[in-house]
CSV table of C-alpha atoms and ligand atoms in Angstrom, one decimal:
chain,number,residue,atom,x,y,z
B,1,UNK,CA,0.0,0.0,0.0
B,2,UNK,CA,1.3,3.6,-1.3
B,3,UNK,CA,1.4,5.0,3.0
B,4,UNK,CA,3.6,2.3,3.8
B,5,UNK,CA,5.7,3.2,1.4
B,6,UNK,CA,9.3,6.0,2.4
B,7,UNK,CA,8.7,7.4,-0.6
B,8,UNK,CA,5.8,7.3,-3.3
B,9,UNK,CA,6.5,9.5,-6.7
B,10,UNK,CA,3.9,10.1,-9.7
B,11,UNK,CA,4.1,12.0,-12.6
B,12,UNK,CA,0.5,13.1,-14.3
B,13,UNK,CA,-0.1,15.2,-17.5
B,14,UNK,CA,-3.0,17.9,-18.0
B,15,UNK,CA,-4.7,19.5,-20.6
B,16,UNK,CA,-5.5,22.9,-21.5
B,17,UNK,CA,-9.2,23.4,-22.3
B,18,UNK,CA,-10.8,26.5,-24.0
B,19,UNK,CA,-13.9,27.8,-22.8
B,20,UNK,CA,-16.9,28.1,-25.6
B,21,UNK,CA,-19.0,29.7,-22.5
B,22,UNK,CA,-17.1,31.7,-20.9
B,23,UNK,CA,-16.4,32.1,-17.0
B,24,UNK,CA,-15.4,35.7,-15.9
B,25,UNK,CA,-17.1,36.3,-12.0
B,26,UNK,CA,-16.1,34.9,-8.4
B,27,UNK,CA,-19.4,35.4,-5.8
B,28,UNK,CA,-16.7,34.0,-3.2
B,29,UNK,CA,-13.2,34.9,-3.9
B,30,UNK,CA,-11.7,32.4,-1.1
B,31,UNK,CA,-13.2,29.4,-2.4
B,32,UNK,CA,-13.3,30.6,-6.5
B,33,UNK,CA,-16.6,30.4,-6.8
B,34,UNK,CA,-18.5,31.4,-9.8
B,35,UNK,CA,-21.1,34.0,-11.1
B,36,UNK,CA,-21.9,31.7,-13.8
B,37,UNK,CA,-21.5,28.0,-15.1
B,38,UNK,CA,-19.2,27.6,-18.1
B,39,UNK,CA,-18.3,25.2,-21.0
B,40,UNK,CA,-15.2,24.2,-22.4
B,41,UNK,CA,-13.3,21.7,-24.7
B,42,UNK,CA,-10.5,19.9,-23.5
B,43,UNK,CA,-7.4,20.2,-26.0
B,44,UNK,CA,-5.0,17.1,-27.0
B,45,UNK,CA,-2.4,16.8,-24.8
B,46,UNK,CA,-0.3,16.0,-28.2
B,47,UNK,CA,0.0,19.6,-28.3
B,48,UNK,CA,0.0,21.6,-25.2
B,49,UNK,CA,0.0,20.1,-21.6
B,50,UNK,CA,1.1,20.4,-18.2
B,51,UNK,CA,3.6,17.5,-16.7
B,52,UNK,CA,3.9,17.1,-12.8
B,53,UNK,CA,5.9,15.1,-10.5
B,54,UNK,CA,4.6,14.6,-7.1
B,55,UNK,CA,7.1,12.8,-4.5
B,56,UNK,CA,6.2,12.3,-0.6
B,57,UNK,CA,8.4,11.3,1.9
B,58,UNK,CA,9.1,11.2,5.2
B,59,UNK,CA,12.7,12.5,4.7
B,60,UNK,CA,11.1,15.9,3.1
B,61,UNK,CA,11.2,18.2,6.2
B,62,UNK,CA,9.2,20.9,3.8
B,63,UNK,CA,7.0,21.3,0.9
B,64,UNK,CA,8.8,22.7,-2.4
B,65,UNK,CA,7.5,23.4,-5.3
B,66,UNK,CA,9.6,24.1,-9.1
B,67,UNK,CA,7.7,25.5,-11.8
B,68,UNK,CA,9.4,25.5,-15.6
B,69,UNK,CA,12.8,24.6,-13.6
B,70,UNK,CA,12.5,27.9,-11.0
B,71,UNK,CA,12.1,27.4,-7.6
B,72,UNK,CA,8.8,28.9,-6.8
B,73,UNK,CA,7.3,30.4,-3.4
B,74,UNK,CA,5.2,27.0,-1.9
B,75,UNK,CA,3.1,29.7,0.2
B,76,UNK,CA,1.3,31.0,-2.4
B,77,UNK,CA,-2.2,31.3,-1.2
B,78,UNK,CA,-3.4,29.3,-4.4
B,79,UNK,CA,-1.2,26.4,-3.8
B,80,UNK,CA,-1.6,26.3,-0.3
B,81,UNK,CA,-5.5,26.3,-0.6
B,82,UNK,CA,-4.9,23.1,-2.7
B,83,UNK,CA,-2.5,21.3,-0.8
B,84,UNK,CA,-4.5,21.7,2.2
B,85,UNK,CA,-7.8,20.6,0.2
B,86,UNK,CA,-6.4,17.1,-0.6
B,87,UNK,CA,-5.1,16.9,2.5
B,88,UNK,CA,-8.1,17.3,4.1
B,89,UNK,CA,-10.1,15.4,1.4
B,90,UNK,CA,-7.3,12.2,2.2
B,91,UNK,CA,-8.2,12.8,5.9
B,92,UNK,CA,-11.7,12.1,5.5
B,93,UNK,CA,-11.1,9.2,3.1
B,94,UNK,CA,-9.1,7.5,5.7
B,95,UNK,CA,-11.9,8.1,8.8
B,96,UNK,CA,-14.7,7.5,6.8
B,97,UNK,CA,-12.9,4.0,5.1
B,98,UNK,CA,-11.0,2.7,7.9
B,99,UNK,CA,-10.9,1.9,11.9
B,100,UNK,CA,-6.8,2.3,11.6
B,101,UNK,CA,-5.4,5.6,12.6
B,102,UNK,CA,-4.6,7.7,9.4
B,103,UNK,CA,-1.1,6.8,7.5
B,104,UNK,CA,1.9,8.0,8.5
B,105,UNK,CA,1.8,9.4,4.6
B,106,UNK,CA,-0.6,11.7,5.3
B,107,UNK,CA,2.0,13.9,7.6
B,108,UNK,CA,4.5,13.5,4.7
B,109,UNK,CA,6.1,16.6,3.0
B,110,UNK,CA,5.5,16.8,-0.9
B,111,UNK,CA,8.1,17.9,-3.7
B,112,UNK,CA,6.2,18.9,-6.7
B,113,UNK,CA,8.1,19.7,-10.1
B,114,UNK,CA,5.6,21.0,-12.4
B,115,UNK,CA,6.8,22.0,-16.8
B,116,UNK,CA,4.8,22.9,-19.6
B,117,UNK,CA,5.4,21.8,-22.8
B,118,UNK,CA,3.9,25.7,-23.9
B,119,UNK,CA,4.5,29.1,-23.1
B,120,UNK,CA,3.1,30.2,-20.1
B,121,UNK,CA,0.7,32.9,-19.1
B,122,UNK,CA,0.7,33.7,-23.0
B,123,UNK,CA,-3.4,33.4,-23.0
B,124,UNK,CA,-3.1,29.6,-23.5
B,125,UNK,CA,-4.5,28.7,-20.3
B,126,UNK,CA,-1.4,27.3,-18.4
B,127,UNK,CA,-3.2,27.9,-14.9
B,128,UNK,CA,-5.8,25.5,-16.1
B,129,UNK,CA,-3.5,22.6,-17.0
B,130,UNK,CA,-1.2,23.4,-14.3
B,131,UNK,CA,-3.4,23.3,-11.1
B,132,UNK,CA,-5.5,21.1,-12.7
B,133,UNK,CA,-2.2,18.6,-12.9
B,134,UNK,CA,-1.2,19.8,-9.4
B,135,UNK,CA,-4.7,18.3,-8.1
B,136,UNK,CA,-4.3,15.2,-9.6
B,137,UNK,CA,-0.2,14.3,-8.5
B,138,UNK,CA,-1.1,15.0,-5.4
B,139,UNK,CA,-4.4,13.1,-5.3
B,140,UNK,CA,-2.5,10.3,-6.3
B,141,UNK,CA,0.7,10.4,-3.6
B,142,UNK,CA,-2.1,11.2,-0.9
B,143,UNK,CA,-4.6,8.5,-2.0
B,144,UNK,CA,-7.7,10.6,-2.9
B,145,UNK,CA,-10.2,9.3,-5.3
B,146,UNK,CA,-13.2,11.6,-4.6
B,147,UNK,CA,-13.9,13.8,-7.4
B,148,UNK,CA,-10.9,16.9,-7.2
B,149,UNK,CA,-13.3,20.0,-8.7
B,150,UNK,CA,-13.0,21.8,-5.0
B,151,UNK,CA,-9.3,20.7,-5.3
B,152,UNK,CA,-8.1,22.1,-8.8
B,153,UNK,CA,-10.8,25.2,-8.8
B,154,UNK,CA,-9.1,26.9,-5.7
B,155,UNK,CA,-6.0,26.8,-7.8
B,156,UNK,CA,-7.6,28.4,-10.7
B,157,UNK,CA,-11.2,28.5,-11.6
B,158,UNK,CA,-11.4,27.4,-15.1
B,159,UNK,CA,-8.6,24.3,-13.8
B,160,UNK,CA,-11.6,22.1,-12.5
B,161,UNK,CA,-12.7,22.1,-16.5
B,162,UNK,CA,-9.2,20.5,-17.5
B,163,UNK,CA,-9.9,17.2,-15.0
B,164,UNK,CA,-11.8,15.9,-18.0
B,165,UNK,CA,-11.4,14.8,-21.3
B,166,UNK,CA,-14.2,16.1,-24.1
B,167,UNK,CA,-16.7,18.9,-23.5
B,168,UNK,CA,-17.1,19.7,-20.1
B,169,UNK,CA,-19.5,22.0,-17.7
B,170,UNK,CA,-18.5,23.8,-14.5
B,171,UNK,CA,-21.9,24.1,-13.0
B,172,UNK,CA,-21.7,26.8,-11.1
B,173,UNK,CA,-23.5,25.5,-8.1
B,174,UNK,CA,-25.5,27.8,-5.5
B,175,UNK,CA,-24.5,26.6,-1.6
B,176,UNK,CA,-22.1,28.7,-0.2
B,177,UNK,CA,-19.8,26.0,1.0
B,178,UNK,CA,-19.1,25.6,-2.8
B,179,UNK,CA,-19.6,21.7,-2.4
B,180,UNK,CA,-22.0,21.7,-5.5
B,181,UNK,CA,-19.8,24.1,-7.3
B,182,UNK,CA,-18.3,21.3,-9.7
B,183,UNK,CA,-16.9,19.8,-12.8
B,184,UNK,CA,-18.8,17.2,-14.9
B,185,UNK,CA,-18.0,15.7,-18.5
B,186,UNK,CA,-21.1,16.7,-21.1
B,187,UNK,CA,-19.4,14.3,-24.2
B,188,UNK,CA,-16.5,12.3,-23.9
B,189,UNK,CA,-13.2,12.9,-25.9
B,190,UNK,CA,-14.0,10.9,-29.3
B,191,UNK,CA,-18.0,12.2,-29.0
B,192,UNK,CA,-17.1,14.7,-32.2
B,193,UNK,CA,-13.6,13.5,-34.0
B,194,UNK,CA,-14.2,15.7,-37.1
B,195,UNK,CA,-13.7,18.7,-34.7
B,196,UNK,CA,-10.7,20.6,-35.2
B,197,UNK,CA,-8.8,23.5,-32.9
B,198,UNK,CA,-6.3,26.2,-34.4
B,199,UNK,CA,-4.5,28.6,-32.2
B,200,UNK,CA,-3.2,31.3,-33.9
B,201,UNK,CA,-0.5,32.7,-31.7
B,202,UNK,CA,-0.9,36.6,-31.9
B,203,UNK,CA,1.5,37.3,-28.6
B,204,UNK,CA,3.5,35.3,-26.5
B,205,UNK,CA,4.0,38.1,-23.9
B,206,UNK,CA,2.5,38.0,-20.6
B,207,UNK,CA,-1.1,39.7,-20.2
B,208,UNK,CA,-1.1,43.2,-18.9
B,209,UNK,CA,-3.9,42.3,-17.2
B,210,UNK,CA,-4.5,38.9,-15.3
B,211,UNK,CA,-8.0,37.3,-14.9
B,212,UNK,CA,-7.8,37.1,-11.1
B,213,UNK,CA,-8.1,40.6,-11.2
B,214,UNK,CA,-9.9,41.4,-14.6
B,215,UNK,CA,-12.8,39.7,-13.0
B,216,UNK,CA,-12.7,41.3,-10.1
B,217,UNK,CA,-12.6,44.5,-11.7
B,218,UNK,CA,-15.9,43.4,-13.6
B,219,UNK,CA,-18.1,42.5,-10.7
B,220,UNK,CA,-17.1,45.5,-8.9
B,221,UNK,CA,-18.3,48.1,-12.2
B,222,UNK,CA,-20.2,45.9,-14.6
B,223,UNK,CA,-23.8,46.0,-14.9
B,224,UNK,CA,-23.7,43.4,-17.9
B,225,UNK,CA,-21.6,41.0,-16.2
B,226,UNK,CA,-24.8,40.8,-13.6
B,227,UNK,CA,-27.5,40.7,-16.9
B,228,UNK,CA,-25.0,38.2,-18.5
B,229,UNK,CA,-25.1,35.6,-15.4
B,230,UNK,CA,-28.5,36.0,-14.8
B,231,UNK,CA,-30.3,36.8,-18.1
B,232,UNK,CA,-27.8,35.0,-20.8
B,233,UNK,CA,-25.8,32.3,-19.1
B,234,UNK,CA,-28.4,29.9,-18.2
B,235,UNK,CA,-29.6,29.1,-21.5
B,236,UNK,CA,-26.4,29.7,-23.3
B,237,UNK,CA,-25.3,26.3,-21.2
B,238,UNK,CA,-28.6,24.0,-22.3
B,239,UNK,CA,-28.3,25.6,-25.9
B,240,UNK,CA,-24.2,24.5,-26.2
B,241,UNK,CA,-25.1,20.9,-24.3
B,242,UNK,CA,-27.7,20.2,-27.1
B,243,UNK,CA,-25.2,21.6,-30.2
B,244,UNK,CA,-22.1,19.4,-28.7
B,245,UNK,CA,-24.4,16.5,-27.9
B,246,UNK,CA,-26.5,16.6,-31.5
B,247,UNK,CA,-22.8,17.9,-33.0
B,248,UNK,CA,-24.1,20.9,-34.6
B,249,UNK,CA,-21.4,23.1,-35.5
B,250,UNK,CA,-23.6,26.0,-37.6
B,251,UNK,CA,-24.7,26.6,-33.7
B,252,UNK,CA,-21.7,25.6,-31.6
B,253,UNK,CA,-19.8,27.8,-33.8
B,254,UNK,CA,-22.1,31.0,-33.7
B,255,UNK,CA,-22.6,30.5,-29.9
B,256,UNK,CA,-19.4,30.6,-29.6
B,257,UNK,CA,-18.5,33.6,-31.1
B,258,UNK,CA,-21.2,35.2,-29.4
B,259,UNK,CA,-20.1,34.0,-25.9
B,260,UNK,CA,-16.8,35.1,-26.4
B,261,UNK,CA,-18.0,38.8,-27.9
B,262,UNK,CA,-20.0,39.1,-24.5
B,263,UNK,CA,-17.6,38.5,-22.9
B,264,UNK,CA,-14.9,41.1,-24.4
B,265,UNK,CA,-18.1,43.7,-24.2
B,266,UNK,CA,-18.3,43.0,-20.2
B,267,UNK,CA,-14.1,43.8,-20.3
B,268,UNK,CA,-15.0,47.2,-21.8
B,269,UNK,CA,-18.2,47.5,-19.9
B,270,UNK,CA,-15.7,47.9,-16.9
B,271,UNK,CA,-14.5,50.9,-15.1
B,272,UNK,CA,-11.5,51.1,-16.3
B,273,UNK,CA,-11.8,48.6,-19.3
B,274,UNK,CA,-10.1,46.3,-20.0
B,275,UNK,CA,-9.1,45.5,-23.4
B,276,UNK,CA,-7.6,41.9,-24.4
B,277,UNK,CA,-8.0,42.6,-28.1
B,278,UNK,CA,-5.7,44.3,-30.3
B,279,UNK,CA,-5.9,45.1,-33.8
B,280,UNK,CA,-4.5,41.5,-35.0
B,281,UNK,CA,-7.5,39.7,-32.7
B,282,UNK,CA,-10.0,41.8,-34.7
B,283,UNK,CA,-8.7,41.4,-38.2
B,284,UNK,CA,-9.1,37.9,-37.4
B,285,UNK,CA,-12.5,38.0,-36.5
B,286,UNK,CA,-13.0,40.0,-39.8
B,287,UNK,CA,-11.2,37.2,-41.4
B,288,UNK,CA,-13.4,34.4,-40.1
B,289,UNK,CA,-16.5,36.3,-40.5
B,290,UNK,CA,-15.4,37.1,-44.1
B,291,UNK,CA,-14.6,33.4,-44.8
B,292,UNK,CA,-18.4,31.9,-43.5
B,293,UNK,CA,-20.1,35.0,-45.6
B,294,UNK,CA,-18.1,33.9,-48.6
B,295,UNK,CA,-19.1,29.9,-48.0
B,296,UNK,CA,-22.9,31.3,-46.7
B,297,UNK,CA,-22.5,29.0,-43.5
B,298,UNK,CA,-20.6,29.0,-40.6
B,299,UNK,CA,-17.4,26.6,-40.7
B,300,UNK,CA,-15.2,28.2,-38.5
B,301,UNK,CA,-15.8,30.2,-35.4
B,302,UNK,CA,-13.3,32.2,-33.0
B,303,UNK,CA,-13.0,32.7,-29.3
B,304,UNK,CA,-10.6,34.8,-27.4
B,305,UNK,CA,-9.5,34.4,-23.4
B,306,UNK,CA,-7.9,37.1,-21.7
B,307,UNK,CA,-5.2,37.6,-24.1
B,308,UNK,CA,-5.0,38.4,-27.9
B,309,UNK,CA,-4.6,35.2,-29.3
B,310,UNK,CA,-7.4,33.2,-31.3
B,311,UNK,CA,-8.6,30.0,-30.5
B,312,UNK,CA,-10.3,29.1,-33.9
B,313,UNK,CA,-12.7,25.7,-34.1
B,314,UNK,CA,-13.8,24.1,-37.1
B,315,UNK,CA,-14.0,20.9,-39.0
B,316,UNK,CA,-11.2,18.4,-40.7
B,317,UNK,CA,-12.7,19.0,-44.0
B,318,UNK,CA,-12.5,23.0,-43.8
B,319,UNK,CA,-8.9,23.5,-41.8
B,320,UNK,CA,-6.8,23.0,-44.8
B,321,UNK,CA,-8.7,25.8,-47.0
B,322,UNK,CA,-9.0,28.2,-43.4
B,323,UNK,CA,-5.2,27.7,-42.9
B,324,UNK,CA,-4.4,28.9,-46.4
B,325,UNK,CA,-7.0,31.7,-45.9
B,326,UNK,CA,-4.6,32.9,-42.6
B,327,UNK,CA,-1.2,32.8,-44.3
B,328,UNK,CA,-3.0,35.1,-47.5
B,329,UNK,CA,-4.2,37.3,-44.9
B,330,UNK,CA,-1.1,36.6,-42.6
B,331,UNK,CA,2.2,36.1,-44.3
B,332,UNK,CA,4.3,34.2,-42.4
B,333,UNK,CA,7.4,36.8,-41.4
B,334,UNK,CA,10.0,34.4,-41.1
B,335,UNK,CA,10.7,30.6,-40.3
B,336,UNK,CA,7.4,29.5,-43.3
B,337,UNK,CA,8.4,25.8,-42.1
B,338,UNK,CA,7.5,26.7,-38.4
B,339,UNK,CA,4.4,29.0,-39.1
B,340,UNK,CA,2.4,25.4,-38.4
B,341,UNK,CA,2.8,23.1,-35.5
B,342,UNK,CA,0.8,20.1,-33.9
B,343,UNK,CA,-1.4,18.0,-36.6
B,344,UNK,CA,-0.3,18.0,-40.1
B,345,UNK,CA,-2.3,20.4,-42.4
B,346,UNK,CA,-2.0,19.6,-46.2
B,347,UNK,CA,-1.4,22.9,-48.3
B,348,UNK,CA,-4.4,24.5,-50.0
B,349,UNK,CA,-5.2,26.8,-52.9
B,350,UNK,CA,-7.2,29.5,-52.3
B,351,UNK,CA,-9.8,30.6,-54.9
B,352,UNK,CA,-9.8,34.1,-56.8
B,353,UNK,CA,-13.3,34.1,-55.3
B,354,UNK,CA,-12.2,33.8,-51.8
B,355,UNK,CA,-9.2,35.9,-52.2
B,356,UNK,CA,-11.4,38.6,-52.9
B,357,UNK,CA,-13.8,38.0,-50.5
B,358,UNK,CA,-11.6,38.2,-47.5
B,359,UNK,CA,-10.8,41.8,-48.8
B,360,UNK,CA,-8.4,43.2,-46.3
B,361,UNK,CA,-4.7,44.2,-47.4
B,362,UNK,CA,-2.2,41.3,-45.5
B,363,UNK,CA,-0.6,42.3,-42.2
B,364,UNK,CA,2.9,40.3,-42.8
B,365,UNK,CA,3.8,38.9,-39.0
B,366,UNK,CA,0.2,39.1,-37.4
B,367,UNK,CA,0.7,35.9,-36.5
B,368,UNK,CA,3.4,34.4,-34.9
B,369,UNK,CA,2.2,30.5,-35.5
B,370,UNK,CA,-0.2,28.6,-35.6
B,371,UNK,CA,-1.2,25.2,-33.3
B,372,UNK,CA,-3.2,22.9,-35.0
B,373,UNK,CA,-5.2,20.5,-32.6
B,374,UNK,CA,-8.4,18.2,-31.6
B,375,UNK,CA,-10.2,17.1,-28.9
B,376,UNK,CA,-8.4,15.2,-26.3
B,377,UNK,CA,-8.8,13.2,-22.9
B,378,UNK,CA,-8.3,14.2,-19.8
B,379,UNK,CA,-5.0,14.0,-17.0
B,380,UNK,CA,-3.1,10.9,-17.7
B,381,UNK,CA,-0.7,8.9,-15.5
B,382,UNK,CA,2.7,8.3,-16.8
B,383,UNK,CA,4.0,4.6,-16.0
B,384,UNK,CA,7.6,5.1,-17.2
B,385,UNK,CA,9.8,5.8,-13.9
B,386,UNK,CA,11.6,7.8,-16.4
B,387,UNK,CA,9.0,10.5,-16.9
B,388,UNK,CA,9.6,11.5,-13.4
B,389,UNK,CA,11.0,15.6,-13.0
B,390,UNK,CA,12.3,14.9,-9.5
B,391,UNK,CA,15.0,12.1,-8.6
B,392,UNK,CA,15.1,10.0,-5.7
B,393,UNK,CA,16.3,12.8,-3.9
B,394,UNK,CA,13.2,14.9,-4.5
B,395,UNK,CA,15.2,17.5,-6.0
B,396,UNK,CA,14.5,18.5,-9.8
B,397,UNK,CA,16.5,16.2,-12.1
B,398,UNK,CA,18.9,18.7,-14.7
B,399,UNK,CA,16.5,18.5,-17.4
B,400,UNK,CA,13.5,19.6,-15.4
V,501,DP6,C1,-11.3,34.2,-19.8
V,501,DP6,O1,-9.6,30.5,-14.3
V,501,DP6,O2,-7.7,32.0,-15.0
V,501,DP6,O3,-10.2,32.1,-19.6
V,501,DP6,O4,-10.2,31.6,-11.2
V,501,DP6,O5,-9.0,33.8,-11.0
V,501,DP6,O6,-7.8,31.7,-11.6
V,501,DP6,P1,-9.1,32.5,-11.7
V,501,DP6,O7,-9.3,32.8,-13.2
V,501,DP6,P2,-9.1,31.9,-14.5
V,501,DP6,O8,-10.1,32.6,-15.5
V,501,DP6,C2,-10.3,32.1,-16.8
V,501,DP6,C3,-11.1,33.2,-17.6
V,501,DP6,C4,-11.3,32.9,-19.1
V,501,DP6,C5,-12.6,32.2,-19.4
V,501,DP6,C6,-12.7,30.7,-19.1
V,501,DP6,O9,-11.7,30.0,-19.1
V,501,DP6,O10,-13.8,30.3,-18.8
């Protein structure tokens, strides 16, 4: 059994998801809990994920944490809310399971080494994969198996979405304990395989402005946050459970869009607005409204996060013609060859037809790159020993 063990060490990967409802509201701050349920898609791990290493032992005499290599400050209120979440959650497992006093474990220090295979706090959603990975290490070295929503979300809201593979839901939940507040799976990871998911890198710079505090700003100053949660949200959720279930894209796609243009209306509808947009975001969503007038139907939609870059959805059968759209509208700058990473894309011609219907002169160097991926599952559990970021030691191995 893992508590008998000196020293138990498991290494988990994450996923980032994308939200196609979007979350932006805490009505408790402490315990991250929402103003509204949300709805995301969980990205392939292929492409962008978070690895972590979790080692207990009772040689540790203190819990240490590395991020990306740096030694990072383990009393952070974030991580400290979830180390003392699956704590407590291994506590209860132990009383409510056994006679035996708790395991010895349970008092253990952790090590956690945590890298991801992206850049961080670029807009990609690295909280979401990270905490969301933290959760589940440490669930494993403590011997939780309840579900780990309360665990991940005090880390990062939008992390409790990235415990599952697929489409999943953050219902919101209404008691104030925020046991109900929790994330749930609405179609499973091969549900819709002709679903496809470009990012189109505008920035890799760090946000100006972080959500933690965007959001705050918003509920302090923004009546339509309050309409939004109250008025919109609700059905927005049953309207994108029926289009992911029945795999309608002409609505997935335009709800989408929608959800995310509320949102970016909220972040100017506070005082002082925020702007996550720039011009490159909005020539984009020129672009893809260009591209569905030109087919009359919608085949690819956009959302944007608190950040500039694009995540674009779409279909296997249309990426190929969309990507060739982006590089006529976006010349690559440099490095052509690199312009496209993750799934292959085959090259496309672009009509005259379409070339003039996008009708906006290129901007060579919008876009940095671009990351084509799909659906994917959620956290995983790496077998190889190898995998591991911390030695037996505990300490990060060189290459982590
Ligand atoms: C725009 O989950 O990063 O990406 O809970 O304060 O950590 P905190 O915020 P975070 O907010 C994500 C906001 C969003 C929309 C979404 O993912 O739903």
């Amino acid at each position: 059994m893992a508590s008998e063990k000196p020293l138990v060490a498991v290494t988990c990967t994450a996923p980032v998801n994308i939200a196609v409802i979007k979350y932006w509201g805490k009505r408790d701050e402490e315990l991250i809990l929402p103003i509204n349920s949300s709805l995301s898609v969980t990205l392939h791990q292929d492409q962008l994920k978070t690895t972590t290493t979790a080692v207990i032992s009772k040689d540790f005499t203190e819990d240490q944490i590395w991020l990306n290599g740096q030694k990072e400050d383990v009393g952070q209120p974030r991580i400290q809310a979830c180390l003392r979440e699956i704590r407590r959650l291994a506590r209860k497992r132990r009383s409510t399971d056994d006679k035996d006093p708790p395991p010895l474990s349970l008092s253990y220090k952790v090590h956690v080494a945590s890298v991801n295979n992206f850049p961080t706090a670029a807009g990609l959603a690295s909280s979401a994969a990270g905490y969301a990975c933290l959760a589940y290490a440490l669930a494993q070295v403590y011997g939780v198996e309840s579900d780990l929503s309360e665990v991940a979300r005090q880390g990062s809201g939008s992390a409790c979405r990235s415990l599952y593979g697929g489409f999943v839901e953050w219902q919101m939940g209404e008691r104030a304990d925020g046991k109900d507040s929790i994330a749930r799976q609405v179609a499973p990871e091969l549900h819709w395989p002709e679903l496809r998911v470009l990012i189109l890198v505008v920035s890799t710079e760090k946000k100006p402005t972080g959500s933690t505090a965007g959001m705050q700003t918003s509920v302090e100053t923004s009546p339509l946050l309050k309409f939004r949660a109250e008025a919109v949200v609700p059905a927005r959720m049953a309207e994108m459970t029926r289009c992911v279930k029945e795999r309608d894209f002409q609505g997935f796609g335009q709800l989408t869009m929608k959800d995310s243009n509320q949102f970016h209306a909220i972040c100017l509808d506070t005082f002082p607005p925020i702007s996550y947009l720039n011009d490159i975001s909005r020539r984009i969503i020129h672009l893809v409204n260009c591209f569905n007038t030109h087919h009359g139907q919608t085949k690819v939609a956009y959302t944007f996060d608190a950040g500039p870059n694009a995540v674009i959805f779409t279909l296997d059968n249309t990426v190929a013609e969309f990507v060739a759209a982006v590089r006529h509208s976006f010349p690559p700058e440099s490095n052509g060859d690199k312009f496209l990473k993750g799934l292959p894309v085959r090259p496309a011609l672009l009509s005259d037809e379409l070339k003039a219907a996008l009708g906006m002169d290129p901007t060579p160097g919008g876009i940095k790159y671009i990351i084509a991926t799909q659906v994917g599952p959620g956290p995983q559990i790496l077998e190889d020993p190898h995998a591991h970021l911390l030695g037996p030691d505990g300490l990060p191995k060189p290459a982590a």
